mmCIF file of C-alpha atoms in Angstrom:
data_model
loop_
_atom_site.group_PDB
_atom_site.id
_atom_site.type_symbol
_atom_site.label_atom_id
_atom_site.label_comp_id
_atom_site.label_asym_id
_atom_site.label_seq_id
_atom_site.Cartn_x
_atom_site.Cartn_y
_atom_site.Cartn_z
ATOM 1 C CA MET A 1 -24.639 77.328 -12.155
ATOM 2 C CA LYS A 2 -27.485 75.179 -10.884
ATOM 3 C CA ILE A 3 -28.741 75.350 -7.299
ATOM 4 C CA THR A 4 -31.246 72.894 -5.854
ATOM 5 C CA ILE A 5 -33.212 73.976 -2.785
ATOM 6 C CA ILE A 6 -34.968 71.231 -0.836
ATOM 7 C CA GLY A 7 -37.745 72.613 1.293
ATOM 8 C CA CYS A 8 -39.190 75.752 -0.246
ATOM 9 C CA GLY A 9 -40.805 77.486 2.710
ATOM 10 C CA LEU A 10 -40.130 81.014 3.921
ATOM 11 C CA ILE A 11 -36.310 80.662 3.959
ATOM 12 C CA GLY A 12 -35.918 78.422 0.926
ATOM 13 C CA GLY A 13 -38.455 80.381 -1.076
ATOM 14 C CA SER A 14 -36.898 83.743 -0.171
ATOM 15 C CA MET A 15 -33.461 82.428 -1.108
ATOM 16 C CA ALA A 16 -34.724 81.163 -4.472
ATOM 17 C CA LEU A 17 -36.505 84.430 -5.196
ATOM 18 C CA ALA A 18 -33.492 86.554 -4.230
ATOM 19 C CA LEU A 19 -31.088 84.516 -6.376
ATOM 20 C CA LYS A 20 -33.485 84.454 -9.299
ATOM 21 C CA ARG A 21 -33.683 88.241 -9.291
ATOM 22 C CA ARG A 22 -30.008 89.001 -8.593
ATOM 23 C CA GLN A 23 -28.398 86.158 -10.532
ATOM 24 C CA PRO A 24 -30.643 85.497 -13.528
ATOM 25 C CA GLY A 25 -27.951 83.251 -15.017
ATOM 26 C CA TYR A 26 -28.411 80.744 -12.196
ATOM 27 C CA SER A 27 -30.778 77.827 -12.639
ATOM 28 C CA ILE A 28 -32.880 77.345 -9.483
ATOM 29 C CA ALA A 29 -34.763 74.129 -8.702
ATOM 30 C CA CYS A 30 -37.089 73.837 -5.693
ATOM 31 C CA LEU A 31 -38.125 70.403 -4.402
ATOM 32 C CA ASP A 32 -40.769 69.922 -1.725
ATOM 33 C CA LEU A 33 -43.717 67.795 -0.637
ATOM 34 C CA PRO A 34 -46.338 67.102 -3.340
ATOM 35 C CA GLU A 35 -48.989 69.162 -1.582
ATOM 36 C CA ARG A 36 -46.693 72.209 -1.585
ATOM 37 C CA ILE A 37 -45.954 72.155 -5.325
ATOM 38 C CA PRO A 38 -48.959 74.284 -6.443
ATOM 39 C CA ALA A 39 -48.055 77.077 -3.991
ATOM 40 C CA ILE A 40 -44.414 77.038 -5.120
ATOM 41 C CA ARG A 41 -45.405 77.226 -8.768
ATOM 42 C CA GLU A 42 -47.805 80.066 -8.045
ATOM 43 C CA ALA A 43 -45.121 81.990 -6.125
ATOM 44 C CA GLY A 44 -42.850 81.816 -9.176
ATOM 45 C CA VAL A 45 -39.667 81.493 -7.122
ATOM 46 C CA ALA A 46 -37.894 78.783 -9.153
ATOM 47 C CA ASP A 47 -37.097 77.727 -12.698
ATOM 48 C CA GLN A 48 -37.916 74.080 -11.976
ATOM 49 C CA VAL A 49 -40.230 72.631 -9.340
ATOM 50 C CA GLY A 50 -40.535 69.029 -8.191
ATOM 51 C CA THR A 51 -40.705 66.607 -5.275
ATOM 52 C CA LEU A 52 -38.056 64.533 -3.501
ATOM 53 C CA GLU A 53 -38.793 61.798 -6.020
ATOM 54 C CA ASP A 54 -37.077 64.048 -8.569
ATOM 55 C CA LEU A 55 -33.706 64.224 -6.776
ATOM 56 C CA SER A 56 -31.946 62.252 -9.506
ATOM 57 C CA GLY A 57 -33.025 64.780 -12.112
ATOM 58 C CA HIS A 58 -31.623 67.821 -10.320
ATOM 59 C CA VAL A 59 -28.955 67.025 -7.704
ATOM 60 C CA PRO A 60 -26.252 65.532 -10.001
ATOM 61 C CA GLN A 61 -26.155 68.770 -12.041
ATOM 62 C CA SER A 62 -26.150 71.068 -9.005
ATOM 63 C CA ALA A 63 -23.063 72.900 -7.753
ATOM 64 C CA LEU A 64 -24.924 73.704 -4.528
ATOM 65 C CA VAL A 65 -27.707 71.914 -2.653
ATOM 66 C CA VAL A 66 -29.513 73.862 0.076
ATOM 67 C CA ILE A 67 -31.551 71.929 2.639
ATOM 68 C CA GLY A 68 -34.285 74.264 3.809
ATOM 69 C CA THR A 69 -36.287 71.752 5.840
ATOM 70 C CA PRO A 70 -36.810 71.774 9.635
ATOM 71 C CA VAL A 71 -33.744 70.857 11.711
ATOM 72 C CA GLN A 72 -35.032 67.408 12.681
ATOM 73 C CA SER A 73 -35.221 66.265 9.052
ATOM 74 C CA VAL A 74 -31.862 67.554 7.746
ATOM 75 C CA LEU A 75 -29.862 64.366 8.342
ATOM 76 C CA GLY A 76 -32.576 62.247 6.732
ATOM 77 C CA ILE A 77 -32.491 64.471 3.658
ATOM 78 C CA ILE A 78 -28.689 64.139 3.453
ATOM 79 C CA GLU A 79 -29.057 60.349 3.443
ATOM 80 C CA ARG A 80 -31.488 60.578 0.536
ATOM 81 C CA LEU A 81 -29.159 62.930 -1.342
ATOM 82 C CA ARG A 82 -26.095 60.699 -1.043
ATOM 83 C CA PRO A 83 -26.555 58.538 -4.191
ATOM 84 C CA PHE A 84 -26.929 61.607 -6.417
ATOM 85 C CA LEU A 85 -24.143 63.895 -5.175
ATOM 86 C CA CYS A 86 -21.071 64.469 -7.326
ATOM 87 C CA ALA A 87 -17.552 65.413 -6.226
ATOM 88 C CA ASP A 88 -17.053 69.092 -5.292
ATOM 89 C CA THR A 89 -20.774 69.659 -4.730
ATOM 90 C CA ILE A 90 -21.449 71.928 -1.735
ATOM 91 C CA VAL A 91 -24.298 70.942 0.589
ATOM 92 C CA THR A 92 -25.592 73.357 3.217
ATOM 93 C CA ASP A 93 -28.603 73.761 5.476
ATOM 94 C CA VAL A 94 -30.400 76.714 7.059
ATOM 95 C CA GLY A 95 -31.245 75.266 10.463
ATOM 96 C CA SER A 96 -31.085 77.140 13.760
ATOM 97 C CA THR A 97 -28.881 74.497 15.427
ATOM 98 C CA LYS A 98 -25.628 73.205 14.016
ATOM 99 C CA ASN A 99 -23.679 71.004 16.441
ATOM 100 C CA LYS A 100 -25.719 67.797 16.198
ATOM 101 C CA ILE A 101 -26.125 68.062 12.422
ATOM 102 C CA MET A 102 -22.425 68.657 11.819
ATOM 103 C CA ARG A 103 -21.373 65.727 13.999
ATOM 104 C CA GLU A 104 -23.211 63.420 11.605
ATOM 105 C CA ALA A 105 -23.420 65.153 8.218
ATOM 106 C CA GLN A 106 -19.854 64.548 7.060
ATOM 107 C CA LYS A 107 -20.172 60.817 7.792
ATOM 108 C CA LEU A 108 -23.247 60.572 5.553
ATOM 109 C CA LEU A 109 -21.776 62.285 2.494
ATOM 110 C CA PRO A 110 -19.631 60.629 -0.185
ATOM 111 C CA PRO A 111 -15.953 61.624 -0.458
ATOM 112 C CA GLY A 112 -15.334 64.920 -2.209
ATOM 113 C CA VAL A 113 -18.717 66.431 -1.254
ATOM 114 C CA HIS A 114 -18.465 69.375 1.141
ATOM 115 C CA PHE A 115 -21.017 70.083 3.870
ATOM 116 C CA ILE A 116 -20.969 73.565 5.399
ATOM 117 C CA GLY A 117 -23.527 74.329 8.068
ATOM 118 C CA GLY A 118 -25.522 77.492 7.444
ATOM 119 C CA HIS A 119 -27.944 79.647 9.395
ATOM 120 C CA PRO A 120 -29.366 82.932 8.094
ATOM 121 C CA MET A 121 -30.306 85.227 10.982
ATOM 122 C CA ALA A 122 -33.521 86.164 9.275
ATOM 123 C CA GLY A 123 -37.088 85.056 9.598
ATOM 124 C CA SER A 124 -40.676 86.015 10.237
ATOM 125 C CA GLU A 125 -43.639 84.872 12.264
ATOM 126 C CA ARG A 126 -45.147 84.015 8.876
ATOM 127 C CA SER A 127 -44.233 80.758 7.166
ATOM 128 C CA GLY A 128 -44.464 79.087 3.781
ATOM 129 C CA VAL A 129 -43.412 80.093 0.292
ATOM 130 C CA GLU A 130 -46.377 82.457 0.205
ATOM 131 C CA ALA A 131 -44.391 84.716 2.565
ATOM 132 C CA ALA A 132 -41.191 84.583 0.463
ATOM 133 C CA ASP A 133 -39.353 87.915 0.376
ATOM 134 C CA PRO A 134 -36.262 88.586 -1.788
ATOM 135 C CA LEU A 135 -35.088 91.147 0.789
ATOM 136 C CA LEU A 136 -35.487 88.829 3.779
ATOM 137 C CA PHE A 137 -31.705 88.415 4.155
ATOM 138 C CA SER A 138 -30.728 92.005 3.379
ATOM 139 C CA ASP A 139 -28.130 93.263 5.888
ATOM 140 C CA ARG A 140 -28.720 90.226 8.070
ATOM 141 C CA VAL A 141 -25.912 88.102 9.483
ATOM 142 C CA TYR A 142 -25.607 84.674 7.854
ATOM 143 C CA ALA A 143 -23.615 82.205 9.986
ATOM 144 C CA LEU A 144 -21.498 79.574 8.225
ATOM 145 C CA CYS A 145 -19.967 76.630 10.088
ATOM 146 C CA PRO A 146 -17.231 74.918 8.051
ATOM 147 C CA TYR A 147 -15.263 71.877 9.196
ATOM 148 C CA PRO A 148 -11.541 72.369 9.929
ATOM 149 C CA ASP A 149 -10.714 70.585 6.653
ATOM 150 C CA THR A 150 -13.330 72.340 4.488
ATOM 151 C CA PRO A 151 -11.580 73.447 1.266
ATOM 152 C CA PRO A 152 -11.233 77.246 1.265
ATOM 153 C CA ASP A 153 -12.598 77.438 -2.296
ATOM 154 C CA ALA A 154 -15.840 75.790 -1.156
ATOM 155 C CA LEU A 155 -16.221 78.203 1.754
ATOM 156 C CA ILE A 156 -15.500 81.221 -0.462
ATOM 157 C CA SER A 157 -18.097 80.029 -2.989
ATOM 158 C CA LEU A 158 -20.751 79.788 -0.281
ATOM 159 C CA MET A 159 -19.761 83.158 1.182
ATOM 160 C CA SER A 160 -20.157 84.717 -2.271
ATOM 161 C CA LEU A 161 -23.609 83.210 -2.631
ATOM 162 C CA VAL A 162 -24.574 84.588 0.791
ATOM 163 C CA GLU A 163 -23.441 88.030 -0.362
ATOM 164 C CA ASN A 164 -25.684 87.640 -3.418
ATOM 165 C CA LEU A 165 -28.538 87.417 -0.904
ATOM 166 C CA LEU A 166 -27.315 90.821 0.432
ATOM 167 C CA ALA A 167 -26.522 89.093 3.740
ATOM 168 C CA VAL A 168 -23.319 89.367 5.793
ATOM 169 C CA PRO A 169 -21.444 86.026 6.055
ATOM 170 C CA ILE A 170 -19.563 85.168 9.238
ATOM 171 C CA THR A 171 -17.914 81.899 10.254
ATOM 172 C CA LEU A 172 -18.526 80.229 13.603
ATOM 173 C CA ASP A 173 -17.679 77.014 15.415
ATOM 174 C CA PRO A 174 -20.863 74.839 15.618
ATOM 175 C CA GLU A 175 -20.826 74.642 19.436
ATOM 176 C CA GLU A 176 -20.272 78.380 19.733
ATOM 177 C CA HIS A 177 -23.117 78.961 17.276
ATOM 178 C CA ASP A 178 -25.551 76.848 19.283
ATOM 179 C CA ARG A 179 -24.645 78.497 22.605
ATOM 180 C CA ILE A 180 -25.175 81.957 21.121
ATOM 181 C CA MET A 181 -28.418 80.958 19.391
ATOM 182 C CA ALA A 182 -29.781 79.543 22.642
ATOM 183 C CA MET A 183 -29.514 83.034 24.151
ATOM 184 C CA VAL A 184 -30.395 85.327 21.241
ATOM 185 C CA SER A 185 -32.938 83.205 19.346
ATOM 186 C CA HIS A 186 -34.236 80.160 21.192
ATOM 187 C CA LEU A 187 -34.684 81.814 24.601
ATOM 188 C CA PRO A 188 -36.573 84.818 23.127
ATOM 189 C CA GLN A 189 -38.934 82.388 21.406
ATOM 190 C CA LEU A 190 -39.672 80.624 24.699
ATOM 191 C CA ILE A 191 -40.060 83.941 26.537
ATOM 192 C CA SER A 192 -42.493 85.182 23.901
ATOM 193 C CA VAL A 193 -44.671 82.068 24.199
ATOM 194 C CA ALA A 194 -44.450 82.091 28.021
ATOM 195 C CA LEU A 195 -45.396 85.787 28.177
ATOM 196 C CA MET A 196 -48.376 85.179 25.918
ATOM 197 C CA GLN A 197 -49.503 82.241 28.065
ATOM 198 C CA ALA A 198 -49.062 84.228 31.292
ATOM 199 C CA ALA A 199 -51.042 87.133 29.843
ATOM 200 C CA ARG A 200 -53.850 84.828 28.720
ATOM 201 C CA ALA A 201 -54.025 83.250 32.167
ATOM 202 C CA GLY A 202 -54.045 86.658 33.877
ATOM 203 C CA ASP A 203 -56.725 87.944 31.518
ATOM 204 C CA ALA A 204 -59.019 84.961 31.858
ATOM 205 C CA GLU A 205 -61.459 86.846 34.107
ATOM 206 C CA HIS A 206 -61.535 90.200 32.311
ATOM 207 C CA ALA A 207 -61.033 89.250 28.633
ATOM 208 C CA MET A 208 -59.517 92.685 27.932
ATOM 209 C CA LEU A 209 -56.110 91.568 26.604
ATOM 210 C CA ASP A 210 -56.883 92.257 22.964
ATOM 211 C CA LYS A 211 -58.166 95.742 23.768
ATOM 212 C CA LEU A 212 -55.494 96.894 26.204
ATOM 213 C CA ALA A 213 -52.302 95.319 24.858
ATOM 214 C CA GLY A 214 -49.962 98.029 23.633
ATOM 215 C CA ARG A 215 -47.121 98.120 21.147
ATOM 216 C CA GLY A 216 -44.575 96.868 23.670
ATOM 217 C CA PHE A 217 -46.592 93.746 24.441
ATOM 218 C CA LEU A 218 -47.207 93.079 20.762
ATOM 219 C CA ASP A 219 -43.502 93.441 19.992
ATOM 220 C CA MET A 220 -42.559 91.119 22.857
ATOM 221 C CA THR A 221 -45.038 88.423 21.806
ATOM 222 C CA ARG A 222 -44.588 88.601 18.033
ATOM 223 C CA LEU A 223 -42.557 85.370 18.056
ATOM 224 C CA ALA A 224 -45.385 83.524 19.814
ATOM 225 C CA ALA A 225 -47.140 83.423 16.436
ATOM 226 C CA SER A 226 -44.356 81.241 14.983
ATOM 227 C CA ASP A 227 -45.110 77.707 13.816
ATOM 228 C CA TYR A 228 -44.293 75.102 16.500
ATOM 229 C CA GLY A 229 -43.444 72.575 13.798
ATOM 230 C CA MET A 230 -40.399 74.661 12.888
ATOM 231 C CA TRP A 231 -39.328 74.995 16.529
ATOM 232 C CA LYS A 232 -39.842 71.415 17.665
ATOM 233 C CA GLY A 233 -36.556 70.220 16.196
ATOM 234 C CA VAL A 234 -34.666 73.311 17.374
ATOM 235 C CA LEU A 235 -35.679 72.752 20.995
ATOM 236 C CA ALA A 236 -34.823 69.037 20.773
ATOM 237 C CA THR A 237 -31.366 69.514 19.233
ATOM 238 C CA ASN A 238 -30.094 72.276 21.534
ATOM 239 C CA GLN A 239 -31.524 71.230 24.884
ATOM 240 C CA GLU A 240 -28.485 71.769 27.112
ATOM 241 C CA ALA A 241 -27.601 75.215 25.772
ATOM 242 C CA ILE A 242 -31.248 76.295 26.003
ATOM 243 C CA ARG A 243 -31.486 74.979 29.586
ATOM 244 C CA GLN A 244 -28.458 77.052 30.573
ATOM 245 C CA ALA A 245 -29.900 80.138 28.848
ATOM 246 C CA VAL A 246 -33.243 79.704 30.623
ATOM 247 C CA ASN A 247 -31.487 79.341 33.989
ATOM 248 C CA ARG A 248 -29.516 82.542 33.405
ATOM 249 C CA PHE A 249 -32.682 84.376 32.422
ATOM 250 C CA ASN A 250 -34.617 83.105 35.460
ATOM 251 C CA GLN A 251 -31.777 84.202 37.726
ATOM 252 C CA SER A 252 -31.646 87.634 36.106
ATOM 253 C CA LEU A 253 -35.436 88.086 36.287
ATOM 254 C CA SER A 254 -35.531 86.963 39.928
ATOM 255 C CA THR A 255 -32.735 89.377 40.811
ATOM 256 C CA LEU A 256 -34.509 92.288 39.142
ATOM 257 C CA ASN A 257 -37.776 91.356 40.850
ATOM 258 C CA GLY A 258 -36.801 92.367 44.364
ATOM 259 C CA GLY A 259 -33.470 90.580 44.604
ATOM 260 C CA MET A 260 -31.288 93.702 44.613
ATOM 261 C CA SER A 261 -31.266 97.204 46.023
ATOM 262 C CA GLU A 262 -32.904 100.094 44.229
ATOM 263 C CA GLY A 263 -29.496 101.486 43.301
ATOM 264 C CA ASP A 264 -28.335 98.145 41.846
ATOM 265 C CA THR A 265 -31.616 97.798 39.949
ATOM 266 C CA ALA A 266 -31.157 101.258 38.438
ATOM 267 C CA LEU A 267 -27.568 100.401 37.488
ATOM 268 C CA ALA A 268 -28.596 97.093 35.850
ATOM 269 C CA TRP A 269 -31.378 98.911 33.993
ATOM 270 C CA GLU A 270 -28.963 101.553 32.724
ATOM 271 C CA GLN A 271 -26.345 98.980 31.679
ATOM 272 C CA ALA A 272 -28.940 96.976 29.752
ATOM 273 C CA GLY A 273 -30.292 100.098 28.075
ATOM 274 C CA ARG A 274 -26.844 101.379 27.128
ATOM 275 C CA HIS A 275 -25.881 98.046 25.553
ATOM 276 C CA ARG A 276 -29.186 97.737 23.702
ATOM 277 C CA ARG A 277 -28.890 101.245 22.253
ATOM 278 C CA LYS A 278 -25.511 100.284 20.795
ATOM 279 C CA MET A 279 -27.041 97.348 18.938
ATOM 280 C CA VAL A 280 -27.956 99.292 15.830
ATOM 281 C CA PRO A 281 -27.852 97.300 12.551
ATOM 282 C CA GLU A 282 -24.424 98.556 11.480
ATOM 283 C CA SER A 283 -22.864 97.337 14.749
ATOM 284 C CA LEU A 284 -24.114 93.791 14.199
ATOM 285 C CA ASN A 285 -22.366 93.171 10.881
ATOM 286 C CA ARG A 286 -18.886 91.757 11.182
ATOM 287 C CA PRO A 287 -16.684 92.642 8.170
ATOM 288 C CA ARG A 288 -15.950 89.867 5.730
ATOM 289 C CA LYS A 289 -12.215 90.497 6.177
ATOM 290 C CA HIS A 290 -12.457 88.726 9.552
ATOM 291 C CA ASP A 291 -13.546 85.522 7.840
ATOM 292 C CA LEU A 292 -10.989 85.855 5.040
ATOM 293 C CA ARG A 293 -8.264 86.340 7.640
ATOM 294 C CA SER A 294 -9.402 83.135 9.326
ATOM 295 C CA MET A 295 -8.903 81.388 6.012
ATOM 296 C CA VAL A 296 -5.402 82.915 5.717
ATOM 297 C CA ASP A 297 -4.631 81.484 9.165
ATOM 298 C CA ARG A 298 -5.825 78.077 7.999
ATOM 299 C CA TYR A 299 -3.611 78.219 4.897
ATOM 300 C CA ASP A 300 -0.598 79.260 7.003
ATOM 301 C CA LYS A 301 -1.100 76.233 9.249
ATOM 302 C CA GLN A 302 -1.197 74.019 6.155
ATOM 303 C CA ILE A 303 2.029 75.603 4.865
ATOM 304 C CA LEU A 304 3.796 75.021 8.189
ATOM 305 C CA SER A 305 2.491 71.451 8.372
ATOM 306 C CA ALA A 306 3.805 70.731 4.873
ATOM 307 C CA LEU A 307 7.120 72.357 5.768
ATOM 308 C CA GLY A 308 7.389 70.165 8.855
ATOM 309 C CA HIS A 309 6.869 67.023 6.759
ATOM 310 C CA ARG A 310 9.479 68.271 4.277
ATOM 311 C CA ILE A 311 12.043 68.784 7.049
ATOM 312 C CA ASP A 312 11.436 65.248 8.319
ATOM 313 C CA ILE A 313 12.227 63.865 4.863
ATOM 314 C CA VAL A 314 15.284 66.147 4.563
ATOM 315 C CA ARG A 315 16.653 64.682 7.808
ATOM 316 C CA LYS A 316 16.198 61.142 6.492
ATOM 317 C CA ILE A 317 17.987 62.043 3.236
ATOM 318 C CA GLY A 318 20.757 63.596 5.335
ATOM 319 C CA LYS A 319 21.310 60.304 7.190
ATOM 320 C CA ILE A 320 21.563 58.452 3.888
ATOM 321 C CA LYS A 321 24.086 60.988 2.572
ATOM 322 C CA MET A 322 26.142 60.637 5.742
ATOM 323 C CA ASN A 323 26.162 56.827 5.517
ATOM 324 C CA GLN A 324 27.194 57.029 1.868
ATOM 325 C CA ALA A 325 29.743 59.798 2.552
ATOM 326 C CA THR A 326 28.233 62.016 -0.166
ATOM 327 C CA PRO A 327 28.242 65.850 -0.050
ATOM 328 C CA VAL A 328 25.327 67.642 1.589
ATOM 329 C CA VAL A 329 24.957 70.141 -1.252
ATOM 330 C CA ASP A 330 24.314 69.016 -4.837
ATOM 331 C CA PRO A 331 24.490 72.239 -6.918
ATOM 332 C CA ASP A 332 23.190 70.625 -10.117
ATOM 333 C CA ARG A 333 20.128 69.224 -8.371
ATOM 334 C CA GLU A 334 19.455 72.533 -6.629
ATOM 335 C CA ARG A 335 19.536 74.370 -9.972
ATOM 336 C CA ARG A 336 17.109 71.855 -11.471
ATOM 337 C CA MET A 337 14.814 72.169 -8.422
ATOM 338 C CA MET A 338 14.766 75.968 -8.671
ATOM 339 C CA VAL A 339 13.856 75.862 -12.379
ATOM 340 C CA GLU A 340 11.128 73.312 -11.698
ATOM 341 C CA ARG A 341 9.639 75.263 -8.779
ATOM 342 C CA GLU A 342 9.786 78.480 -10.772
ATOM 343 C CA GLU A 343 7.615 76.768 -13.405
ATOM 344 C CA TRP A 344 5.232 75.493 -10.738
ATOM 345 C CA GLY A 345 4.893 78.995 -9.335
ATOM 346 C CA LYS A 346 4.287 80.456 -12.778
ATOM 347 C CA SER A 347 1.474 77.971 -13.421
ATOM 348 C CA LEU A 348 -0.151 79.120 -10.165
ATOM 349 C CA GLY A 349 0.200 82.810 -10.990
ATOM 350 C CA LEU A 350 2.735 83.463 -8.215
ATOM 351 C CA PRO A 351 5.393 86.202 -8.493
ATOM 352 C CA GLN A 352 8.730 84.797 -9.678
ATOM 353 C CA ASP A 353 10.767 86.562 -6.987
ATOM 354 C CA LEU A 354 8.503 85.186 -4.240
ATOM 355 C CA VAL A 355 9.013 81.596 -5.420
ATOM 356 C CA LEU A 356 12.782 81.956 -5.874
ATOM 357 C CA GLU A 357 13.318 83.682 -2.513
ATOM 358 C CA LEU A 358 11.091 81.217 -0.676
ATOM 359 C CA PHE A 359 12.832 78.109 -1.970
ATOM 360 C CA ALA A 360 16.281 79.659 -1.590
ATOM 361 C CA VAL A 361 15.560 80.007 2.132
ATOM 362 C CA ILE A 362 14.071 76.496 2.365
ATOM 363 C CA MET A 363 17.074 74.923 0.599
ATOM 364 C CA LYS A 364 19.534 76.895 2.721
ATOM 365 C CA HIS A 365 17.992 75.610 5.944
ATOM 366 C CA SER A 366 17.594 72.090 4.544
ATOM 367 C CA SER A 367 21.343 71.977 3.844
ATOM 368 C CA ARG A 368 22.084 73.326 7.328
ATOM 369 C CA ILE A 369 19.890 70.670 8.973
ATOM 370 C CA GLN A 370 21.594 67.892 7.013
ATOM 371 C CA ALA A 371 25.061 69.272 7.841
ATOM 372 C CA GLU A 372 24.274 69.311 11.580
ATOM 373 C CA LYS A 373 24.250 65.510 11.642
ATOM 374 C CA ARG A 374 27.854 65.298 10.447
#
């Protein structure tokens, strides 16, 4: 299996390194800007290294293409990939916003290529392949955003790859993802930068910030050291959700700062503390069975949709039989159908009794529906 990663920074590089160590049979190619190639080679994260000019030499052979570039460049990369993508290739990204990308991505891809939005809930204030860590994704949630018509096999393949990273895959609607990320990722980043700026302004006269800042302040402002280049696209592609999150935070902060009684402040403090203490790592991981059950629901809808179409055709056949005064039930045809469907089921590895019982019920009700018109 060949995987091509475009954009080999912290996330792309960590993914390549993790897969290289845990799946040595995989072939990993990393493509990036020319000036980044020496660092990628030195980091030793990939089997092949190249630039975007080498897409034709890697993408056609790849079962999976991961776009690890900043959010604002993802759609442009997809356009460049288009001529080289083969049917059944899975394309995914790692960006922190999904809604805007997923509105456009499917339109840009050739038929038979499957885009599934991705976002690993992992990161660092450090950036670049030099900071690559094969354990970066360990026990971290990895959000996947499939389309309603994404083939289940494609989603399962990507979920399996995420598990190879030791991450926990969950599926989310793109809009839901962006609303949640605005609160738990994008707002904390803004708060961290704002707190650092406020502290700098307040310390302008004394210049004692570096000496007096404790662990709490350092923890709260860790994200302020993040690269703005990575955040520029995030802020631009999730503006409305971030605005709402900022408004909620401002309201909450204003209320705590003298906007409620001492008793209400103590209660809010206790509620926040109780909820935060529950957020231990094991409580954050949603079992994979949730996502597999979602796929079962999707299959059941497809079964019912197909059954509905079948009933429509049965009714039309019934009208023809009535006009021709022919019997509703044709025992010879039913026997032939059962033998044929038994063979179909066998080729799919389905239990014989399941297939026979299922179609016995379907044929029984089909005959009843046709007879009702007489």
